[in-house]
Each structure stands twice: as structure tokens, then as C-alpha cells.
Short mmCIF file of C-alpha atoms (C1' of nucleotides) in Angstrom, two decimals:
data_model
loop_
_atom_site.label_atom_id
_atom_site.label_comp_id
_atom_site.label_asym_id
_atom_site.label_seq_id
_atom_site.Cartn_x
_atom_site.Cartn_y
_atom_site.Cartn_z
CA MET A 220 -17.63 42.55 -24.48
CA ALA A 221 -14.11 43.44 -23.49
CA THR A 222 -14.90 45.37 -20.36
CA ALA A 223 -16.12 44.54 -16.88
CA PHE A 224 -14.90 41.65 -14.65
CA ARG A 225 -12.32 43.81 -12.92
CA THR A 226 -12.64 42.20 -9.53
CA SER A 227 -13.51 38.87 -11.10
CA ALA A 228 -10.13 38.45 -12.72
CA SER A 229 -8.61 39.39 -9.42
CA THR A 230 -10.65 36.73 -7.64
CA ARG A 231 -9.61 34.16 -10.20
CA ASP A 232 -5.99 35.11 -9.65
CA ARG A 233 -6.40 34.87 -5.92
CA MET A 234 -7.87 31.41 -6.35
CA ILE A 235 -4.95 30.25 -8.48
CA ALA A 236 -2.45 31.78 -6.08
CA GLU A 237 -4.03 30.05 -3.09
CA ALA A 238 -4.26 26.78 -4.97
CA ARG A 239 -0.61 27.09 -5.89
CA ALA A 240 0.41 27.59 -2.28
CA LEU A 241 -1.66 24.69 -0.98
CA PHE A 242 -0.81 22.27 -3.78
CA ALA A 243 2.85 23.07 -3.18
CA ALA A 244 2.53 22.46 0.54
CA ARG A 245 0.41 19.30 0.57
CA GLY A 246 0.26 17.94 -2.96
CA PHE A 247 -2.64 17.34 -5.30
CA TYR A 248 -4.23 14.58 -3.24
CA GLY A 249 -3.41 16.26 0.05
CA VAL A 250 -5.65 19.28 -0.54
CA SER A 251 -9.35 19.44 -1.28
CA ILE A 252 -10.96 22.18 -3.28
CA ALA A 253 -13.10 22.92 -0.24
CA GLN A 254 -9.95 23.67 1.76
CA ILE A 255 -8.63 25.99 -0.93
CA ALA A 256 -11.96 27.79 -1.03
CA ALA A 257 -12.15 28.04 2.75
CA GLU A 258 -8.76 29.74 2.80
CA LEU A 259 -10.28 32.40 0.53
CA GLY A 260 -13.49 32.71 2.52
CA LEU A 261 -15.50 31.07 -0.25
CA THR A 262 -17.18 27.75 -0.88
CA LYS A 263 -15.81 25.07 -3.14
CA GLN A 264 -18.56 25.77 -5.66
CA ALA A 265 -17.04 29.17 -6.30
CA LEU A 266 -13.91 27.36 -7.39
CA LEU A 267 -15.84 24.85 -9.44
CA HIS A 268 -17.68 27.71 -11.10
CA HIS A 269 -14.41 29.18 -12.34
CA PHE A 270 -12.46 26.04 -13.15
CA GLY A 271 -14.90 23.20 -13.56
CA THR A 272 -12.71 20.52 -12.05
CA LYS A 273 -9.90 20.21 -9.56
CA GLU A 274 -7.64 18.84 -12.29
CA ARG A 275 -8.18 21.93 -14.41
CA LEU A 276 -7.34 24.24 -11.53
CA TYR A 277 -4.17 22.27 -10.93
CA GLY A 278 -3.35 22.45 -14.62
CA LEU A 279 -3.66 26.23 -14.57
CA VAL A 280 -1.24 26.40 -11.68
CA LEU A 281 1.23 24.35 -13.71
CA GLU A 282 0.63 26.57 -16.70
CA GLN A 283 1.43 29.65 -14.64
CA ILE A 284 4.67 28.03 -13.55
CA ALA A 285 5.58 27.11 -17.09
CA GLU A 286 5.09 30.75 -18.09
CA GLU A 287 7.32 31.89 -15.26
CA LEU A 288 10.03 29.53 -16.42
CA ALA A 289 9.72 30.84 -19.95
CA ASP A 290 9.95 34.44 -18.72
CA LEU A 291 12.89 33.52 -16.57
CA LYS A 292 14.90 32.15 -19.44
CA GLY A 293 13.81 35.01 -21.69
CA ALA A 294 15.24 37.50 -19.23
CA LEU A 295 18.72 36.17 -19.89
CA GLU A 296 20.34 38.16 -22.66
CA PRO A 297 21.15 35.74 -25.45
CA GLY A 298 24.35 37.33 -26.65
CA VAL A 299 26.72 36.52 -23.86
CA ASP A 300 28.89 33.52 -23.09
CA PRO A 301 26.64 30.45 -22.70
CA ALA A 302 28.41 29.19 -19.58
CA ARG A 303 27.70 32.57 -18.05
CA ARG A 304 24.08 32.33 -19.14
CA LEU A 305 23.70 29.00 -17.34
CA GLN A 306 25.21 30.55 -14.28
CA ASP A 307 22.81 33.49 -14.48
CA TRP A 308 19.95 31.09 -14.83
CA VAL A 309 20.98 29.26 -11.71
CA VAL A 310 21.14 32.54 -9.83
CA ALA A 311 17.70 33.47 -11.11
CA MET A 312 16.35 30.11 -9.98
CA ILE A 313 17.63 30.42 -6.46
CA SER A 314 16.01 33.47 -4.88
CA ASP A 315 14.34 32.32 -1.70
CA THR A 316 11.03 34.03 -2.28
CA PRO A 317 7.84 32.18 -1.38
CA PRO A 318 6.60 31.95 -4.98
CA ARG A 319 9.92 30.53 -6.03
CA ILE A 320 9.90 27.91 -3.26
CA GLU A 321 6.35 26.97 -4.15
CA ARG A 322 7.46 26.59 -7.72
CA SER A 323 10.25 24.21 -6.79
CA ARG A 324 7.98 22.18 -4.57
CA LEU A 325 5.30 21.94 -7.22
CA LEU A 326 7.78 20.90 -9.87
CA MET A 327 9.15 18.23 -7.58
CA ARG A 328 5.68 16.97 -6.76
CA GLU A 329 4.72 17.02 -10.40
CA ILE A 330 7.74 14.91 -11.25
CA LEU A 331 6.81 12.47 -8.51
CA ASP A 332 3.11 12.22 -9.23
CA ASN A 333 2.83 12.76 -12.92
CA PRO A 334 3.19 9.15 -14.08
CA VAL A 335 0.38 8.25 -11.72
CA ARG A 336 -2.19 10.99 -12.21
CA ALA A 337 -4.48 10.28 -15.09
CA GLU A 338 -4.05 13.44 -17.14
CA SER A 339 -0.36 13.22 -17.87
CA ALA A 340 -0.63 16.37 -19.96
CA GLY A 341 0.96 18.29 -17.14
CA SER A 342 4.42 16.95 -17.80
CA TRP A 343 4.61 18.49 -21.23
CA TYR A 344 4.72 21.87 -19.55
CA LEU A 345 8.27 21.00 -18.58
CA LYS A 346 9.57 19.84 -21.92
CA PRO A 347 10.35 23.14 -23.68
CA PHE A 348 12.07 24.34 -20.57
CA LEU A 349 14.25 21.23 -20.44
CA ASP A 350 15.03 21.46 -24.13
CA GLU A 351 16.14 25.03 -23.68
CA LEU A 352 18.50 24.05 -20.89
CA VAL A 353 19.96 21.27 -23.03
CA MET A 354 20.56 23.72 -25.87
CA MET A 355 22.20 26.15 -23.49
CA LEU A 356 24.50 23.44 -22.20
CA ARG A 357 25.40 22.27 -25.68
CA SER A 358 26.70 25.68 -26.63
CA VAL A 359 29.12 25.69 -23.72
CA PRO A 360 32.69 25.19 -24.97
CA GLY A 361 33.69 21.55 -24.65
CA TRP A 362 30.09 20.27 -24.58
CA SER A 363 29.15 20.69 -28.23
CA GLU A 364 29.89 17.07 -29.09
CA ALA A 365 28.28 15.46 -26.07
CA SER A 366 25.36 13.13 -26.76
CA ASP A 367 21.77 14.12 -26.04
CA ALA A 368 21.68 11.58 -23.25
CA GLN A 369 24.79 13.07 -21.68
CA LEU A 370 23.46 16.59 -21.90
CA ARG A 371 20.10 15.59 -20.49
CA ALA A 372 21.66 13.64 -17.66
CA THR A 373 23.74 16.68 -16.74
CA VAL A 374 20.74 18.98 -16.91
CA VAL A 375 18.72 16.66 -14.70
CA GLN A 376 21.58 16.56 -12.26
CA LEU A 377 21.73 20.32 -12.21
CA LEU A 378 17.98 20.67 -11.79
CA GLY A 379 18.12 18.21 -8.93
CA ALA A 380 20.79 20.13 -7.11
CA VAL A 381 18.99 23.44 -7.61
CA ASN A 382 15.51 22.31 -6.65
CA TYR A 383 16.47 20.04 -3.81
CA HIS A 384 17.69 23.00 -1.85
CA ALA A 385 14.42 24.90 -1.92
CA VAL A 386 12.39 21.80 -1.32
CA SER A 387 14.38 20.50 1.59
CA GLY A 388 14.67 23.83 3.35
CA PRO A 389 11.87 23.38 5.89
CA THR A 390 12.84 19.81 6.70
CA PHE A 391 16.49 20.67 7.25
CA ARG A 392 15.40 23.56 9.38
CA GLY A 393 13.65 20.97 11.51
CA ILE A 394 16.69 18.72 11.62
CA PHE A 395 19.54 21.18 12.11
CA GLY A 396 17.73 24.13 13.65
CA ALA A 397 16.73 27.51 12.26
CA GLU A 398 20.09 29.26 12.40
CA ALA A 399 22.03 26.39 10.87
CA ALA A 400 19.49 26.19 8.07
CA GLN A 401 19.81 29.91 7.47
CA ALA A 402 23.58 29.62 7.32
CA MET A 403 23.17 26.88 4.72
CA ASN A 404 20.81 29.14 2.82
CA GLY A 405 23.31 31.95 2.63
CA ILE A 406 26.04 29.68 1.36
CA PHE A 407 24.00 27.70 -1.07
CA ALA A 408 23.96 30.08 -4.03
CA ALA A 409 27.74 30.42 -4.10
CA GLN A 410 28.18 26.71 -3.51
CA LEU A 411 25.91 25.88 -6.38
CA GLN A 412 27.68 28.20 -8.79
CA HIS A 413 30.90 26.66 -7.62
CA MET A 414 29.63 23.22 -8.53
CA LEU A 415 28.30 24.42 -11.84
CA ARG A 416 31.66 25.90 -12.75
CA ALA A 417 33.45 22.70 -11.74
CA VAL A 418 31.14 20.57 -13.85
CA LEU A 419 31.17 22.84 -16.89
CA THR A 420 34.93 23.28 -17.05
CA ALA A 421 35.51 19.56 -16.51
CA GLY A 422 33.43 18.83 -19.62
CA PRO A 423 31.16 15.85 -20.21
CA GLY A 424 32.09 12.66 -18.39
CA ALA A 425 33.09 9.33 -19.85
CA MET B 77 6.34 -16.76 23.96
CA ALA B 78 9.08 -16.49 21.40
CA THR B 79 7.80 -19.07 18.95
CA ALA B 80 5.00 -19.24 16.41
CA PHE B 81 3.93 -16.46 13.96
CA ARG B 82 6.07 -17.84 11.17
CA THR B 83 3.69 -16.96 8.37
CA SER B 84 2.39 -13.97 10.31
CA ALA B 85 5.72 -12.20 10.25
CA SER B 86 5.89 -12.94 6.55
CA THR B 87 2.43 -11.46 6.01
CA ARG B 88 3.42 -8.40 7.99
CA ASP B 89 6.51 -8.03 5.86
CA ARG B 90 4.49 -8.41 2.70
CA MET B 91 2.16 -5.69 3.94
CA ILE B 92 5.02 -3.32 4.65
CA ALA B 93 6.63 -4.08 1.30
CA GLU B 94 3.40 -3.40 -0.57
CA ALA B 95 2.77 -0.26 1.42
CA ARG B 96 6.28 0.90 0.63
CA ALA B 97 5.76 0.42 -3.09
CA LEU B 98 2.42 2.19 -3.16
CA PHE B 99 3.38 5.05 -0.85
CA ALA B 100 6.43 5.60 -3.03
CA ALA B 101 4.36 5.63 -6.21
CA ARG B 102 1.41 7.75 -5.08
CA GLY B 103 2.27 9.34 -1.77
CA PHE B 104 0.65 9.11 1.63
CA TYR B 105 -2.59 10.81 0.64
CA GLY B 106 -2.66 9.19 -2.78
CA VAL B 107 -3.10 5.65 -1.47
CA SER B 108 -5.76 4.22 0.79
CA ILE B 109 -5.18 1.31 3.14
CA ALA B 110 -7.95 -0.50 1.29
CA GLN B 111 -5.93 -0.25 -1.94
CA ILE B 112 -2.82 -1.60 -0.25
CA ALA B 113 -4.82 -4.49 1.17
CA ALA B 114 -6.51 -5.22 -2.15
CA GLU B 115 -3.10 -5.54 -3.78
CA LEU B 116 -2.35 -8.31 -1.27
CA GLY B 117 -5.72 -10.00 -1.66
CA LEU B 118 -6.82 -8.88 1.79
CA THR B 119 -9.18 -6.38 3.31
CA LYS B 120 -8.14 -3.15 4.94
CA GLN B 121 -9.07 -4.55 8.33
CA ALA B 122 -6.24 -7.03 8.03
CA LEU B 123 -3.89 -4.08 7.77
CA LEU B 124 -5.56 -2.24 10.61
CA HIS B 125 -5.28 -5.34 12.75
CA HIS B 126 -1.51 -5.36 12.32
CA PHE B 127 -0.75 -1.67 12.39
CA GLY B 128 -3.67 0.11 13.98
CA THR B 129 -3.53 3.23 11.86
CA LYS B 130 -2.39 4.27 8.42
CA GLU B 131 0.12 6.66 9.96
CA ARG B 132 1.74 3.83 11.91
CA LEU B 133 2.10 1.70 8.80
CA TYR B 134 3.70 4.63 7.01
CA GLY B 135 6.01 5.15 9.97
CA LEU B 136 7.17 1.55 9.79
CA VAL B 137 8.00 1.96 6.12
CA LEU B 138 10.13 5.00 6.98
CA GLU B 139 11.77 3.04 9.78
CA GLN B 140 12.69 0.28 7.38
CA ILE B 141 14.27 2.83 5.06
CA ALA B 142 16.22 4.40 7.90
CA GLU B 143 17.63 0.97 8.74
CA GLU B 144 18.63 0.44 5.14
CA LEU B 145 20.47 3.74 5.10
CA ALA B 146 22.27 2.80 8.29
CA ASP B 147 23.29 -0.56 6.81
CA LEU B 148 24.35 1.15 3.63
CA LYS B 149 26.78 3.48 5.32
CA GLY B 150 28.03 0.66 7.57
CA ALA B 151 28.88 -1.45 4.55
CA LEU B 152 31.53 1.03 3.45
CA GLU B 153 34.86 0.04 4.96
CA PRO B 154 36.12 2.95 7.03
CA GLY B 155 39.82 2.55 6.37
CA VAL B 156 40.18 3.74 2.83
CA ASP B 157 40.51 7.15 1.25
CA PRO B 158 37.46 9.24 2.21
CA ALA B 159 36.95 10.68 -1.26
CA ARG B 160 36.82 7.12 -2.51
CA ARG B 161 34.33 6.22 0.23
CA LEU B 162 32.01 9.02 -0.89
CA GLN B 163 32.30 7.79 -4.41
CA ASP B 164 31.48 4.23 -3.32
CA TRP B 165 28.52 5.52 -1.42
CA VAL B 166 27.21 7.28 -4.50
CA VAL B 167 27.57 4.09 -6.50
CA ALA B 168 25.72 2.17 -3.81
CA MET B 169 22.95 4.77 -3.88
CA ILE B 170 22.48 4.58 -7.60
CA SER B 171 21.69 0.98 -8.41
CA ASP B 172 18.41 1.07 -10.27
CA THR B 173 16.67 -1.65 -8.31
CA PRO B 174 12.99 -1.18 -7.48
CA PRO B 175 13.54 -1.02 -3.70
CA ARG B 176 16.19 1.62 -4.22
CA ILE B 177 13.96 3.73 -6.44
CA GLU B 178 11.12 3.40 -3.97
CA ARG B 179 13.50 4.53 -1.28
CA SER B 180 14.48 7.64 -3.18
CA ARG B 181 10.89 8.48 -3.96
CA LEU B 182 9.79 7.99 -0.39
CA LEU B 183 12.61 10.14 0.95
CA MET B 184 11.72 12.87 -1.51
CA ARG B 185 8.06 12.69 -0.54
CA GLU B 186 8.95 12.70 3.11
CA ILE B 187 11.03 15.82 2.66
CA LEU B 188 8.16 17.47 0.82
CA ASP B 189 5.41 16.43 3.20
CA ASN B 190 7.11 16.33 6.53
CA PRO B 191 6.81 20.01 7.48
CA VAL B 192 3.09 19.59 6.96
CA ARG B 193 2.27 16.26 8.53
CA ALA B 194 1.85 16.33 12.25
CA GLU B 195 4.33 13.66 13.29
CA SER B 196 7.58 15.30 12.29
CA ALA B 197 9.42 12.38 13.83
CA GLY B 198 10.09 11.01 10.37
CA SER B 199 12.74 13.55 9.54
CA TRP B 200 14.89 12.53 12.47
CA TYR B 201 15.45 9.27 10.69
CA LEU B 202 17.54 11.24 8.27
CA LYS B 203 19.75 13.07 10.71
CA PRO B 204 22.36 10.42 11.57
CA PHE B 205 22.64 9.62 7.93
CA LEU B 206 23.28 13.26 7.03
CA ASP B 207 25.76 13.68 9.84
CA GLU B 208 27.69 10.69 8.59
CA LEU B 209 27.88 12.17 5.12
CA VAL B 210 29.10 15.48 6.50
CA MET B 211 31.82 13.70 8.47
CA MET B 212 32.84 11.79 5.40
CA LEU B 213 33.11 14.98 3.39
CA ARG B 214 35.08 16.75 6.08
CA SER B 215 37.79 14.10 5.97
CA VAL B 216 38.31 14.64 2.27
CA PRO B 217 41.61 16.49 1.66
CA GLY B 218 40.98 20.18 1.20
CA TRP B 219 37.61 20.12 3.03
CA SER B 220 38.74 19.76 6.62
CA GLU B 221 38.50 23.47 7.35
CA ALA B 222 35.18 24.12 5.64
CA SER B 223 32.35 25.33 7.87
CA ASP B 224 29.49 23.06 8.89
CA ALA B 225 27.15 25.10 6.74
CA GLN B 226 29.40 24.68 3.72
CA LEU B 227 29.68 20.95 4.23
CA ARG B 228 25.97 20.56 4.74
CA ALA B 229 25.15 22.64 1.70
CA THR B 230 27.43 20.46 -0.40
CA VAL B 231 25.92 17.28 1.00
CA VAL B 232 22.42 18.53 0.28
CA GLN B 233 23.49 19.38 -3.23
CA LEU B 234 24.90 15.92 -3.69
CA LEU B 235 21.82 14.25 -2.26
CA GLY B 236 19.68 16.32 -4.59
CA ALA B 237 21.60 15.27 -7.64
CA VAL B 238 21.56 11.61 -6.63
CA ASN B 239 17.91 11.39 -5.67
CA TYR B 240 16.53 13.51 -8.45
CA HIS B 241 17.67 10.96 -10.96
CA ALA B 242 15.74 8.07 -9.45
CA VAL B 243 12.70 10.19 -8.76
CA SER B 244 12.44 11.79 -12.13
CA GLY B 245 12.98 8.61 -14.14
CA PRO B 246 9.36 7.78 -14.93
CA THR B 247 8.41 11.36 -15.80
CA PHE B 248 11.37 11.84 -18.11
CA ARG B 249 10.52 8.55 -19.71
CA GLY B 250 7.15 10.12 -20.47
CA ILE B 251 8.72 13.31 -21.80
CA PHE B 252 11.63 12.01 -23.82
CA GLY B 253 10.49 8.47 -24.59
CA ALA B 254 11.58 5.11 -23.22
CA GLU B 255 14.82 4.66 -25.12
CA ALA B 256 16.09 8.17 -24.46
CA ALA B 257 15.35 7.70 -20.78
CA GLN B 258 17.21 4.43 -20.77
CA ALA B 259 20.20 6.06 -22.43
CA MET B 260 20.15 8.71 -19.70
CA ASN B 261 19.99 5.94 -17.12
CA GLY B 262 23.10 4.25 -18.43
CA ILE B 263 25.06 7.46 -18.42
CA PHE B 264 23.92 8.80 -15.12
CA ALA B 265 26.15 6.86 -12.76
CA ALA B 266 29.34 7.86 -14.56
CA GLN B 267 28.10 11.42 -14.93
CA LEU B 268 27.39 11.68 -11.24
CA GLN B 269 30.80 10.36 -10.23
CA HIS B 270 32.27 12.80 -12.67
CA MET B 271 30.49 15.64 -10.96
CA LEU B 272 31.44 14.39 -7.54
CA ARG B 273 35.11 14.26 -8.52
CA ALA B 274 34.94 17.75 -9.98
CA VAL B 275 33.37 19.17 -6.84
CA LEU B 276 35.65 17.35 -4.42
CA THR B 277 38.91 18.26 -6.14
CA ALA B 278 37.81 21.87 -6.54
CA GLY B 279 37.39 22.14 -2.78
CA PRO B 280 34.80 24.17 -0.88
CA GLY B 281 33.57 27.30 -2.62
CA ALA B 282 33.91 30.89 -1.53
"C1'" DG C 888 -38.04 48.77 -15.26
"C1'" DA C 889 -37.49 44.29 -17.32
"C1'" DA C 890 -34.01 41.16 -19.06
"C1'" DT C 891 -29.56 39.46 -18.76
"C1'" DC C 892 -25.31 38.05 -17.23
"C1'" DC C 893 -21.68 37.23 -13.70
"C1'" DC C 894 -20.45 35.48 -9.25
"C1'" DC C 895 -21.35 32.86 -5.65
"C1'" DT C 896 -24.63 30.54 -2.60
"C1'" DT C 897 -27.36 26.36 -0.31
"C1'" DA C 898 -28.76 21.73 -1.00
"C1'" DC C 899 -27.72 17.47 -2.47
"C1'" DC C 900 -25.53 13.31 -4.84
"C1'" DG C 901 -22.97 8.72 -5.00
"C1'" DG C 902 -18.72 7.11 -3.71
"C1'" DT C 903 -14.64 6.69 -0.74
"C1'" DT C 904 -12.00 7.74 3.34
"C1'" DG C 905 -9.84 6.00 7.96
"C1'" DG C 906 -11.46 3.64 11.73
"C1'" DT C 907 -14.70 0.67 15.08
"C1'" DA C 908 -17.42 -3.49 16.59
"C1'" DG C 909 -17.94 -8.01 16.68
"C1'" DG C 910 -17.60 -12.65 15.10
"C1'" DG C 911 -15.64 -16.83 13.03
"C1'" DA C 912 -11.87 -20.05 11.42
"C1'" DC C 913 -7.76 -22.12 12.99
"C1'" DG C 914 -3.82 -23.70 15.69
"C1'" DT C 915 -1.81 -24.09 20.32
"C1'" DT C 916 -2.04 -25.00 24.98
"C1'" DG C 917 -4.13 -26.61 29.40
"C1'" DC D 499 -12.41 -31.11 24.97
"C1'" DA D 500 -12.46 -26.57 26.55
"C1'" DA D 501 -10.04 -22.24 26.71
"C1'" DC D 502 -7.32 -19.06 24.43
"C1'" DG D 503 -4.77 -16.18 21.22
"C1'" DT D 504 -3.80 -15.03 16.37
"C1'" DC D 505 -5.51 -13.58 12.09
"C1'" DC D 506 -8.72 -12.01 9.12
"C1'" DC D 507 -13.54 -11.46 7.86
"C1'" DT D 508 -18.40 -8.84 7.25
"C1'" DA D 509 -20.97 -5.02 8.64
"C1'" DC D 510 -21.15 -0.53 9.78
"C1'" DC D 511 -19.99 4.41 10.88
"C1'" DA D 512 -19.47 9.56 10.50
"C1'" DA D 513 -16.82 12.49 7.74
"C1'" DC D 514 -15.24 13.98 3.61
"C1'" DC D 515 -14.36 13.66 -1.44
"C1'" DG D 516 -15.27 15.86 -6.29
"C1'" DG D 517 -19.06 17.23 -8.81
"C1'" DT D 518 -24.23 18.52 -10.15
"C1'" DA D 519 -28.53 21.26 -9.84
"C1'" DA D 520 -30.83 25.19 -9.04
"C1'" DG D 521 -31.42 29.72 -7.36
"C1'" DG D 522 -30.45 34.47 -5.57
"C1'" DG D 523 -28.15 39.07 -5.22
"C1'" DG D 524 -26.23 42.75 -7.75
"C1'" DA D 525 -24.53 45.32 -11.42
"C1'" DT D 526 -25.05 46.18 -16.54
"C1'" DT D 527 -27.71 46.67 -20.57
"C1'" DC D 528 -31.60 47.66 -23.35
#
DNA sequence: GAATCCCCTTACCGGTTGGTAGGGACGTTG
DNA sequence: CAACGTCCCTACCAACCGGTAAGGGGATTC
């Protein structure tokens, strides 16, 4: 009972990957399961066969992203200086690969839509990840006595700065032109680390 | 020909205001014109009579927001210290009023959806506003010789941090609970100014 | 070779979408 | 009082939505 379904797992993965791309591009309400299926050369019933409902498919996409975030933080060696770890994490979050951009877009959309969509379960995918960031920040010298609210506000700020870049890329390409956007891209990683360093060394605010 | 339509203009404004609230909460695809109309005690044909299409109504909401942004930057007196002006602007952007939160959410949604939706005209609303911010940043001591890309990257970073707060409020309320979210709210303005000061005094990055 | 299971199909469902057609209530203007 | 324009209504449309029902092709299993 543990054999077979070689290609089937692959098809399932292709479905989730395509759903991830389309949900990231157009949002949950902006894509129909028929459109996702059409992109794969299938009918929507093939999708419904595997996932039952559109919500469940979307949930699996979020689950995949949550796993990626967990892997991403696990890849950071835990021994070193915590400020350095935060910096490494930022670097790891910034690669401009398509899956990474989709991830940022989906997270942003999830944050926007979650209070509205019925099954709010999706948001809990984010919580452990946020808690981990807060813990990381607390172990930075000078931040150990900051309040939870302060730490969380700083983490949210940092997340905003990191994700906004990936999300706004295409729009700013439209506004400023392709080469200007690419120049911004090249600078952004250094700029972001610069900001991170400034914030961390300044310590928590009033 | 310049008289009459007293109540009509008011109805139109109510329609736009309601559309703004719902588009901000659920996104363009997440709301139907019938739902907007129902919220006003009208039928969708009343909306279609005034605006013709859903896209046009959405466009008018964006236009209203663009005007607000223009007013907002105009309200800052141009004489004073530019770093202080940026700080004032951040404060003005952060008030937690419903129209302001709707504005942030709509801008975020626009940035996410715009590359997809056909009429990309919406993003041009943002350009003068961004240019103004870049100019403001350039006149801050220590930033005058930074490249356009550097300035833009910093502005985008700043916008991300500012907007992410308003946008993520409801979701983080769901994750951390109401009181924790409120505590974050109270801290955020000071925290953001703190970050801004740290970044500005540190000067442009490598 | 019959039974079984997996994967995906066609056919169909009730409900909702954005948008059109046309009419009626009401106030203003000749 | 008739004509007209504004504003909003009911009625209707084709298209699409997510989801159900049922069946067929093909490989695996006995």
C-alpha cells in the first residue's frame, strides 16, 4: 500500500504549484479552479478530485509556504550572534526567485484577506514564524528588556519592509521603467541590511 | 446647468465611500456591485446608472485616494527641515482612522493587483507622490548625493513599513488577540519614527 | 481474466456575476 | 399641462462560479 502513484504525486505537486502562482498573481477570489486546471491542461474536476474544495487547495498552498518559512529559519545556524542571524534571515528572504516572490505576494494577500475569508485557520500558519522572529529579536543585545508589543511592532515593521519590495516590484517597474526597477532591485538587499543594522543598534524606541 | 443635483452628488459620494470601504476590505474581485448597493439600501442598477461599470467605480475610488495623497503632501509646510518634514509625513500617514486604513489597504491591493488588471492607469496615481517623497529624502543632509535607485529603494522600504502596519492590523489582532494588537498599535507610531531617525542619520547604505 | 482502484472525464446543478432594456416616480422647465 | 431630465426600479440575460453525480480508461492485483 506504500507503492504506486509516482506520477500522481507529481500531478498533485504541479497542481499546487500552479495554484500557488495564480493565487499569488490574482488572489483567492481572482482565480477560479477552472482557470488553474486549464493552465495544467486539465478540467476543474481533476482539481476537485484531489482537493475537494477550492479552500482546501488554497490551504495547502499556505501550508507549503509555512513549511518553507520553517525550513528557512532552520537553515540559520543557532549558535552565532543573534543580530547576525536576523541579518542572515533577511538575506535569505530577499532572493528574487519566482517562488520567493510568489511567497511574498501570497503572504501579503493572506494578511489582507484573512479577516474576511470564512476559514480564518490560514492565519495560524504565520504565528510560529512570527514568534520565532520575536524570540530572535529579543536575544539581540539591548532588546532583551523590550516589551512584547515593542518587539512585535518592530518585527512587523521589518516584515513590511522586506515583503513590500518583492510585492511592489512589478508595479514600480511599470512606474519607473524596467532599468530603474532593476537598479532598485540590486540596491535593495544592501539597503535593507543597512536599515536593519541601524534599527538594531539603536535599540527599542521610546 | 450648474444647479440642482444636491442630494444626487451626496448619493454619489455615499456610493464611492461605501465602495471604498468594501474594496479595501475584500478587494476588487471579492466584492460585487450588488453587495455595495445593498449596503446602501439600493440596487446594483443604481450604481451602474452613476458609474457605468464596476471598473469605473473602482477607478474613482483610486482617484479619490490620489487626491488625498496630493493634499497630504501639500499640507506639509515646505520651509522647515526636510528630515522633520519626512517625520511629519509619517505621522500624518499613521493616524488610525478608518479612511486612512482603507487607503493603506487599497494601495496595497492596487500594488498587488495592478500588474494583472488590464487598466494599469491606476499605478500612475502613485508616481507624483513617490517622486515627492524621493525629493524630500534627497534634501535630507547626507542624502543629497545618493543615487535615484538608492533613494527610491529607501522610500519603498519606508512605505512598506508604514503601510504594512495598517494593513496587517486585523490579521494580527486575530493572531495575537485584541489587547496585544492594541498595544502594538500604540507603540507603532513612535517605533516607526525611531526607525526613520535611525535610517536618516545613518545616511544611504553602501 | 475478472475485480479493483486511481485519475480524470462529460454532464449537470443552483446560485451569482457584471451588464442591458425599459419603465416609472419625481422635480424642473417651457 | 406637457415635455424633459434625473434617479432608481423590476425584469432579464449570457457567462461563470464552486461543487455533485456518474462513468470510463488504464494499470495493478488476485
